[in-house]
C-alpha positions as semicolon CSV with decimal commas, in nm:
position;residue;x (nm);y (nm);z (nm)
1;M;1,802;-0,585;-4,062
2;S;2,153;-0,670;-3,912
3;K;2,184;-1,010;-3,754
4;K;1,942;-1,114;-3,457
5;V;2,107;-1,101;-3,154
6;E;2,254;-1,385;-2,984
7;L;2,087;-1,503;-2,666
8;L;2,421;-1,682;-2,444
9;A;2,301;-1,922;-2,147
10;P;2,524;-2,076;-1,906
11;A;2,518;-2,459;-1,820
12;G;2,695;-2,654;-1,552
13;S;2,594;-3,012;-1,701
14;L;2,494;-3,178;-2,000
15;D;2,134;-3,166;-1,881
16;R;2,149;-2,773;-1,843
17;L;2,295;-2,745;-2,175
18;R;2,010;-2,916;-2,282
19;I;1,776;-2,740;-2,111
20;A;1,894;-2,404;-2,232
21;Y;1,871;-2,493;-2,593
22;L;1,509;-2,624;-2,543
23;Y;1,435;-2,325;-2,378
24;G;1,549;-2,104;-2,661
25;A;1,927;-2,011;-2,592
26;D;2,124;-1,980;-2,922
27;A;2,445;-2,045;-2,770
28;V;2,578;-2,186;-2,418
29;Y;2,908;-2,123;-2,225
30;I;3,040;-2,421;-2,050
31;G;3,350;-2,483;-1,818
32;G;3,608;-2,821;-1,837
33;Q;3,738;-2,930;-1,547
34;D;4,030;-2,755;-1,566
35;Y;4,140;-2,388;-1,668
36;S;3,770;-2,276;-1,604
37;M;3,672;-2,015;-1,345
38;R;3,389;-2,214;-1,180
39;A;3,583;-2,466;-0,981
40;N;3,285;-2,525;-0,766
41;A;3,066;-2,637;-1,041
42;K;3,053;-3,005;-1,171
43;N;3,187;-2,897;-1,515
44;F;3,249;-3,055;-1,819
45;S;3,496;-3,343;-1,884
46;L;3,653;-3,354;-2,235
47;S;3,398;-3,624;-2,343
48;D;3,113;-3,412;-2,206
49;I;3,251;-3,129;-2,392
50;K;3,278;-3,314;-2,694
51;E;2,873;-3,480;-2,661
52;A;2,773;-3,083;-2,576
53;C;2,907;-3,027;-2,933
54;T;2,739;-3,294;-3,066
55;I;2,439;-3,173;-2,942
56;A;2,462;-2,798;-2,995
57;H;2,516;-2,845;-3,374
58;K;2,251;-3,096;-3,452
59;L;2,030;-2,811;-3,343
60;G;2,230;-2,543;-3,511
61;K;2,341;-2,396;-3,175
62;K;2,666;-2,312;-3,023
63;V;2,895;-2,397;-2,766
64;Y;3,158;-2,172;-2,642
65;V;3,414;-2,329;-2,365
66;T;3,576;-2,113;-2,051
67;V;3,948;-2,136;-2,037
68;N;3,965;-1,807;-1,843
69;I;4,186;-1,847;-1,518
70;V;4,459;-1,643;-1,433
71;F;4,726;-1,901;-1,570
72;H;5,027;-1,957;-1,318
73;N;5,340;-2,154;-1,438
74;E;5,196;-2,497;-1,319
75;D;4,894;-2,439;-1,510
76;Y;5,060;-2,442;-1,879
77;K;5,102;-2,803;-1,857
78;D;4,888;-2,998;-2,118
79;L;4,710;-2,707;-2,208
80;I;4,792;-2,719;-2,595
81;T;4,706;-3,083;-2,587
82;Y;4,360;-2,977;-2,397
83;L;4,349;-2,672;-2,652
84;K;4,380;-2,915;-2,966
85;K;4,126;-3,164;-2,825
86;L;3,866;-2,865;-2,794
87;A;3,907;-2,745;-3,152
88;E;3,888;-3,149;-3,257
89;Y;3,551;-3,114;-3,133
90;Q;3,479;-2,816;-3,319
91;V;3,394;-2,599;-3,001
92;D;3,283;-2,283;-3,139
93;A;3,515;-2,047;-2,959
94;I;3,702;-2,031;-2,607
95;I;3,671;-1,752;-2,372
96;V;4,020;-1,639;-2,197
97;S;4,143;-1,395;-1,984
98;D;4,518;-1,464;-2,021
99;M;4,670;-1,284;-2,323
100;S;4,944;-1,575;-2,359
101;L;4,669;-1,796;-2,472
102;I;4,601;-1,564;-2,804
103;D;4,961;-1,627;-2,911
104;I;4,949;-2,008;-2,795
105;I;4,660;-2,060;-3,031
106;H;4,843;-1,867;-3,288
107;D;5,149;-1,993;-3,293
108;N;5,055;-2,364;-3,253
109;Q;4,793;-2,332;-3,533
110;I;4,479;-2,448;-3,335
111;S;4,156;-2,401;-3,518
112;L;3,989;-2,221;-3,228
113;P;3,823;-1,856;-3,223
114;I;3,890;-1,655;-2,927
115;H;3,652;-1,456;-2,725
116;I;3,791;-1,251;-2,453
117;S;3,656;-1,286;-2,104
118;T;3,472;-1,049;-1,864
119;Q;3,771;-1,103;-1,654
120;M;4,017;-0,904;-1,841
121;S;3,767;-0,604;-1,762
122;N;3,772;-0,423;-2,085
123;A;3,603;-0,109;-2,042
124;N;3,760;0,125;-2,314
125;Y;3,742;0,097;-2,679
126;E;4,168;0,118;-2,708
127;S;4,215;-0,205;-2,551
128;V;3,964;-0,372;-2,773
129;K;4,098;-0,219;-3,067
130;Y;4,403;-0,401;-2,967
131;L;4,205;-0,743;-2,886
132;K;4,113;-0,734;-3,245
133;E;4,412;-0,636;-3,383
134;E;4,565;-0,966;-3,211
135;G;4,298;-1,190;-3,398
136;V;4,054;-1,198;-3,123
137;E;3,682;-1,241;-3,240
138;R;3,463;-1,106;-2,973
139;V;3,526;-0,927;-2,652
140;V;3,307;-0,954;-2,339
141;L;3,314;-0,602;-2,196
142;A;3,334;-0,541;-1,814
143;R;3,012;-0,520;-1,622
144;E;3,108;-0,226;-1,516
145;C;3,034;-0,001;-1,868
146;S;2,761;0,203;-1,929
147;K;2,564;0,225;-2,212
148;E;2,776;0,520;-2,363
149;N;3,096;0,307;-2,290
150;I;2,953;-0,002;-2,477
151;K;2,787;0,222;-2,802
152;E;3,112;0,400;-2,825
153;I;3,349;0,059;-2,810
154;I;3,128;-0,101;-3,073
155;E;3,108;0,213;-3,295
156;K;3,521;0,253;-3,298
157;T;3,608;-0,137;-3,321
158;G;3,381;-0,294;-3,533
159;I;3,427;-0,617;-3,350
160;E;3,180;-0,845;-3,194
161;I;3,097;-0,744;-2,852
162;E;2,942;-0,960;-2,557
163;C;2,749;-0,794;-2,293
164;F;2,571;-0,934;-1,949
165;L;2,205;-0,917;-1,961
166;H;2,129;-1,116;-1,621
167;G;2,288;-1,270;-1,311
168;A;2,487;-1,195;-1,031
169;M;2,741;-0,916;-0,999
170;C;3,084;-0,868;-0,819
171;S;3,159;-0,595;-0,601
172;S;3,487;-0,535;-0,760
173;Y;3,577;-0,524;-1,114
174;S;3,542;-0,882;-1,250
175;G;3,819;-1,065;-1,227
176;R;4,022;-0,820;-1,008
177;C;3,917;-0,912;-0,648
178;V;4,124;-1,074;-0,394
179;L;3,895;-1,103;-0,107
180;S;3,841;-1,479;-0,136
181;N;4,247;-1,540;-0,164
182;Y;4,282;-1,330;0,170
183;F;4,008;-1,449;0,368
184;T;3,982;-1,819;0,272
185;N;4,335;-1,892;0,053
186;R;4,098;-2,010;-0,207
187;D;4,177;-1,797;-0,580
188;A;3,909;-1,603;-0,713
189;N;4,105;-1,597;-1,032
190;R;4,130;-1,903;-1,096
191;G;3,775;-2,066;-1,002
192;G;3,758;-2,098;-0,616
193;C;3,581;-1,770;-0,524
194;A;3,456;-1,835;-0,186
195;Q;3,212;-1,480;-0,247
196;V;3,342;-1,288;0,058
197;C;3,140;-0,967;-0,054
198;R;2,811;-1,160;0,036
199;W;2,949;-1,214;0,405
200;C;2,781;-1,015;0,668
201;F;3,088;-0,860;0,891
202;D;3,078;-0,640;1,229
203;L;3,144;-0,269;1,204
204;E;3,435;-0,180;1,456
205;S;3,536;0,174;1,585
206;G;3,919;0,133;1,713
207;T;3,894;-0,172;1,943
208;N;3,524;-0,162;2,001
209;T;3,226;-0,382;1,807
210;I;2,978;-0,143;1,713
211;E;2,672;-0,297;1,836
212;S;2,379;-0,324;1,574
213;D;2,112;-0,565;1,479
214;T;2,198;-0,564;1,121
215;K;2,562;-0,683;0,993
216;F;2,742;-0,492;0,728
217;T;2,758;-0,636;0,383
218;M;2,903;-0,508;0,056
219;S;2,714;-0,744;-0,151
220;C;2,575;-0,622;-0,518
221;K;2,227;-0,674;-0,604
222;D;2,188;-0,870;-0,908
223;L;2,162;-0,746;-1,271
224;S;1,857;-0,759;-1,464
225;L;1,834;-0,545;-1,790
226;I;1,510;-0,675;-1,911
227;R;1,402;-0,318;-1,885
228;N;1,682;-0,231;-2,140
229;L;1,680;-0,486;-2,408
230;K;1,554;-0,240;-2,652
231;E;1,846;-0,032;-2,621
232;M;2,088;-0,296;-2,589
233;I;1,979;-0,454;-2,914
234;D;1,953;-0,135;-3,084
235;I;2,324;-0,020;-2,982
236;G;2,449;-0,306;-3,165
237;I;2,573;-0,581;-2,917
238;T;2,619;-0,878;-3,074
239;S;2,559;-1,128;-2,769
240;L;2,389;-1,126;-2,455
241;K;2,480;-1,312;-2,169
242;V;2,310;-1,451;-1,861
243;E;2,537;-1,547;-1,566
244;G;2,487;-1,884;-1,366
245;R;2,670;-2,171;-1,468
246;M;2,622;-2,315;-1,110
247;R;2,217;-2,218;-1,118
248;S;1,918;-2,485;-1,119
249;N;1,726;-2,620;-1,442
250;Y;1,436;-2,430;-1,327
251;Y;1,657;-2,100;-1,327
252;I;1,791;-2,172;-1,667
253;A;1,475;-2,221;-1,830
254;T;1,275;-1,977;-1,662
255;V;1,538;-1,694;-1,733
256;I;1,612;-1,804;-2,083
257;S;1,285;-1,861;-2,192
258;T;1,156;-1,501;-2,077
259;Y;1,409;-1,334;-2,256
260;R;1,392;-1,527;-2,557
261;E;1,015;-1,431;-2,552
262;A;1,107;-1,109;-2,517
263;I;1,387;-1,093;-2,772
264;D;1,165;-1,232;-3,024
265;N;0,869;-1,001;-2,919
266;Y;1,149;-0,723;-3,000
267;Y;1,204;-0,814;-3,362
268;K;0,844;-0,861;-3,399
269;G;0,767;-0,534;-3,249
270;T;0,522;-0,613;-3,014
271;L;0,795;-0,579;-2,703
272;D;0,558;-0,329;-2,551
273;N;0,569;-0,178;-2,155
274;D;0,271;-0,452;-2,061
275;K;0,523;-0,752;-2,161
276;I;0,806;-0,589;-1,997
277;E;0,616;-0,546;-1,668
278;Y;0,508;-0,924;-1,703
279;Y;0,874;-1,014;-1,784
280;S;1,009;-0,854;-1,494
281;K;0,770;-1,026;-1,265
282;I;0,880;-1,357;-1,359
283;L;1,265;-1,246;-1,344
284;N;1,213;-1,143;-0,988
285;R;1,018;-1,412;-0,877
286;V;1,280;-1,662;-0,968
287;A;1,567;-1,494;-0,791
288;N;1,668;-1,469;-0,460
289;R;1,811;-1,108;-0,440
290;E;1,640;-0,788;-0,546
291;S;1,810;-0,668;-0,913
292;T;1,872;-0,367;-1,079
293;S;2,038;-0,228;-1,415
294;Q;2,372;-0,151;-1,228
295;F;2,636;0,048;-1,432
296;F;2,400;0,026;-1,784
297;D;2,227;0,352;-1,750
298;Q;2,368;0,515;-1,427
299;F;2,640;0,494;-1,196
300;P;2,512;0,242;-0,936
301;G;2,423;0,453;-0,566
302;V;2,292;0,283;-0,228
303;E;1,988;0,139;-0,408
304;E;2,216;-0,105;-0,586
305;Q;2,407;-0,246;-0,293
306;Y;2,321;-0,440;0,012
307;F;2,510;-0,211;0,338
308;L;2,290;-0,310;0,631
309;G;2,217;-0,703;0,559
310;R;1,980;-0,859;0,315
311;Q;1,750;-1,148;0,302
312;E;1,797;-1,435;0,039
313;V;1,473;-1,643;0,034
314;S;1,492;-1,963;-0,144
315;N;1,236;-1,980;-0,451
316;Q;0,948;-2,245;-0,391
317;D;0,771;-2,158;-0,721
318;F;0,966;-2,470;-0,892
319;L;0,656;-2,717;-0,822
320;G;0,789;-3,012;-1,099
321;I;0,887;-3,129;-1,446
322;I;0,633;-3,300;-1,661
323;L;0,755;-3,617;-1,749
324;D;0,437;-3,759;-1,970
325;Y;0,115;-3,680;-2,100
326;N;-0,134;-3,956;-2,145
327;K;-0,360;-3,796;-2,413
328;Q;-0,641;-4,085;-2,371
329;K;-0,646;-4,053;-1,995
330;K;-0,557;-3,678;-2,000
331;E;-0,302;-3,778;-1,752
332;V;0,012;-3,560;-1,655
333;T;0,267;-3,730;-1,473
334;L;0,550;-3,518;-1,343
335;T;0,856;-3,534;-1,088
336;Q;0,782;-3,301;-0,776
337;R;0,990;-3,067;-0,667
338;N;0,818;-2,792;-0,393
339;Y;0,536;-2,860;-0,190
340;F;0,188;-2,823;-0,369
341;K;-0,208;-2,947;-0,296
342;K;-0,525;-2,991;-0,431
343;G;-0,660;-2,653;-0,502
344;D;-0,343;-2,433;-0,548
345;I;-0,342;-2,245;-0,861
346;V;-0,061;-2,315;-1,071
347;E;0,080;-2,291;-1,431
348;V;0,285;-2,451;-1,691
349;F;0,507;-2,326;-1,946
350;G;0,713;-2,486;-2,174
351;P;0,901;-2,435;-2,523
352;N;0,606;-2,588;-2,730
353;I;0,327;-2,431;-2,536
354;K;0,150;-2,116;-2,414
355;T;0,186;-2,061;-2,049
356;F;-0,154;-2,153;-1,921
357;S;-0,306;-2,168;-1,552
358;F;-0,516;-2,404;-1,368
359;I;-0,649;-2,529;-1,043
360;I;-0,470;-2,837;-0,932
361;P;-0,736;-3,126;-0,898
362;D;-0,694;-3,445;-0,720
363;I;-0,327;-3,587;-0,712
364;Y;-0,186;-3,953;-0,682
365;D;0,128;-4,101;-0,642
366;E;0,297;-4,316;-0,891
367;D;0,079;-4,639;-0,748
368;G;-0,263;-4,467;-0,768
369;N;-0,288;-4,368;-0,389
370;L;-0,494;-4,043;-0,326
371;L;-0,271;-3,777;-0,184
372;E;-0,339;-3,493;0,078
373;V;-0,063;-3,304;-0,059
374;A;0,283;-3,358;-0,272
375;R;0,529;-3,299;-0,023
376;H;0,840;-3,527;-0,125
377;P;1,085;-3,359;-0,353
378;K;1,134;-3,589;-0,674
379;Q;0,853;-3,819;-0,587
380;I;0,626;-3,908;-0,909
381;I;0,266;-3,750;-0,914
382;K;-0,021;-3,829;-1,136
383;F;-0,311;-3,563;-1,201
384;T;-0,551;-3,551;-1,486
385;L;-0,541;-3,227;-1,716
386;D;-0,763;-3,126;-2,009
387;K;-0,468;-2,948;-2,195
388;E;-0,188;-3,120;-2,394
389;V;0,163;-3,079;-2,231
390;Y;0,509;-3,215;-2,290
391;P;0,803;-3,370;-2,141
392;D;1,035;-3,108;-1,976
393;D;0,757;-2,867;-1,952
394;I;0,756;-2,714;-1,578
395;M;0,492;-2,644;-1,329
396;R;0,543;-2,352;-1,096
397;I;0,316;-2,124;-0,877
398;K;0,128;-1,910;-1,078
399;V;0,343;-1,550;-1,145
400;I;0,045;-1,320;-1,116
């Protein structure tokens, strides 16, 4: 059997990196405080990157660091020093979109494997072959590639190919949009995207505004390829990537654990339609936008876009994180995240347990006071539970 496909998770902080590994990621991609495409994320200092590599390698996992802005002249200052530090910390690869970095790394004999970012928009085998000849180890293909495109690129190049599996989509080719620059003077290709494609606009005819109850939008629905997972593995993709370095711990834990279970079931030969339907429900509930397969199995049409407004409902399923379980008292201690009360049907999932549901019993604060409801985010809550749970397990509203 060929090498098992890699599940690659995003992380915007050390805590999210830890959660991603705990819930099943094989590798995590992170951004430094410089040269990264997510300038609005907290991002990692050099000392954070060093710690991230230490955590990852103790677990037998990998860390990839994004150095994928479009470089301007001033951005090269201190770049070589930064890259040498990444090599010293044994970063497993850097993700780049500017060709100059390939020569800089080779000319300065910096020991860093190179992955090409989706920002370069590679969608054909000739460009991928060229990058392979330049010493690149992996190419992250454009999100606009079809299954047939991907399969042919893999067959004709033999290089490691990484593809997006789940997350937000750009309305333009990834890395080629200048709407943010034009409207807000925030450079989308240097980490400052204002997501103008998600704004709502008036429609005009000549000098007249067209009156309508809804505004025009050009926003894509999200990407979810859980229903195409078997095909993605079968055609030889090396790494399946989840988008979302600015996403929450709950989102990371839910999405990564779901795809982890699905991938493991694929290799066991037990990934059937019933399981795929269940995984789809979990993934749909954690998102705040609808999702489709986008370019993978057909060219996107009207159903893959939001043209006349959309609703993005804040997810309220995330109820709390387990802090402790007292076996003698059979007592759970958790930090609360969203409203719940006695009698609610909830479930707990985590890396060391099989997901199970139960009815919330009497709940107490950390001083032992009986509560009618848990309504204060990050309040410490206690209640009894017969089944053992573990720190970092997560409680949510029951999916089905």
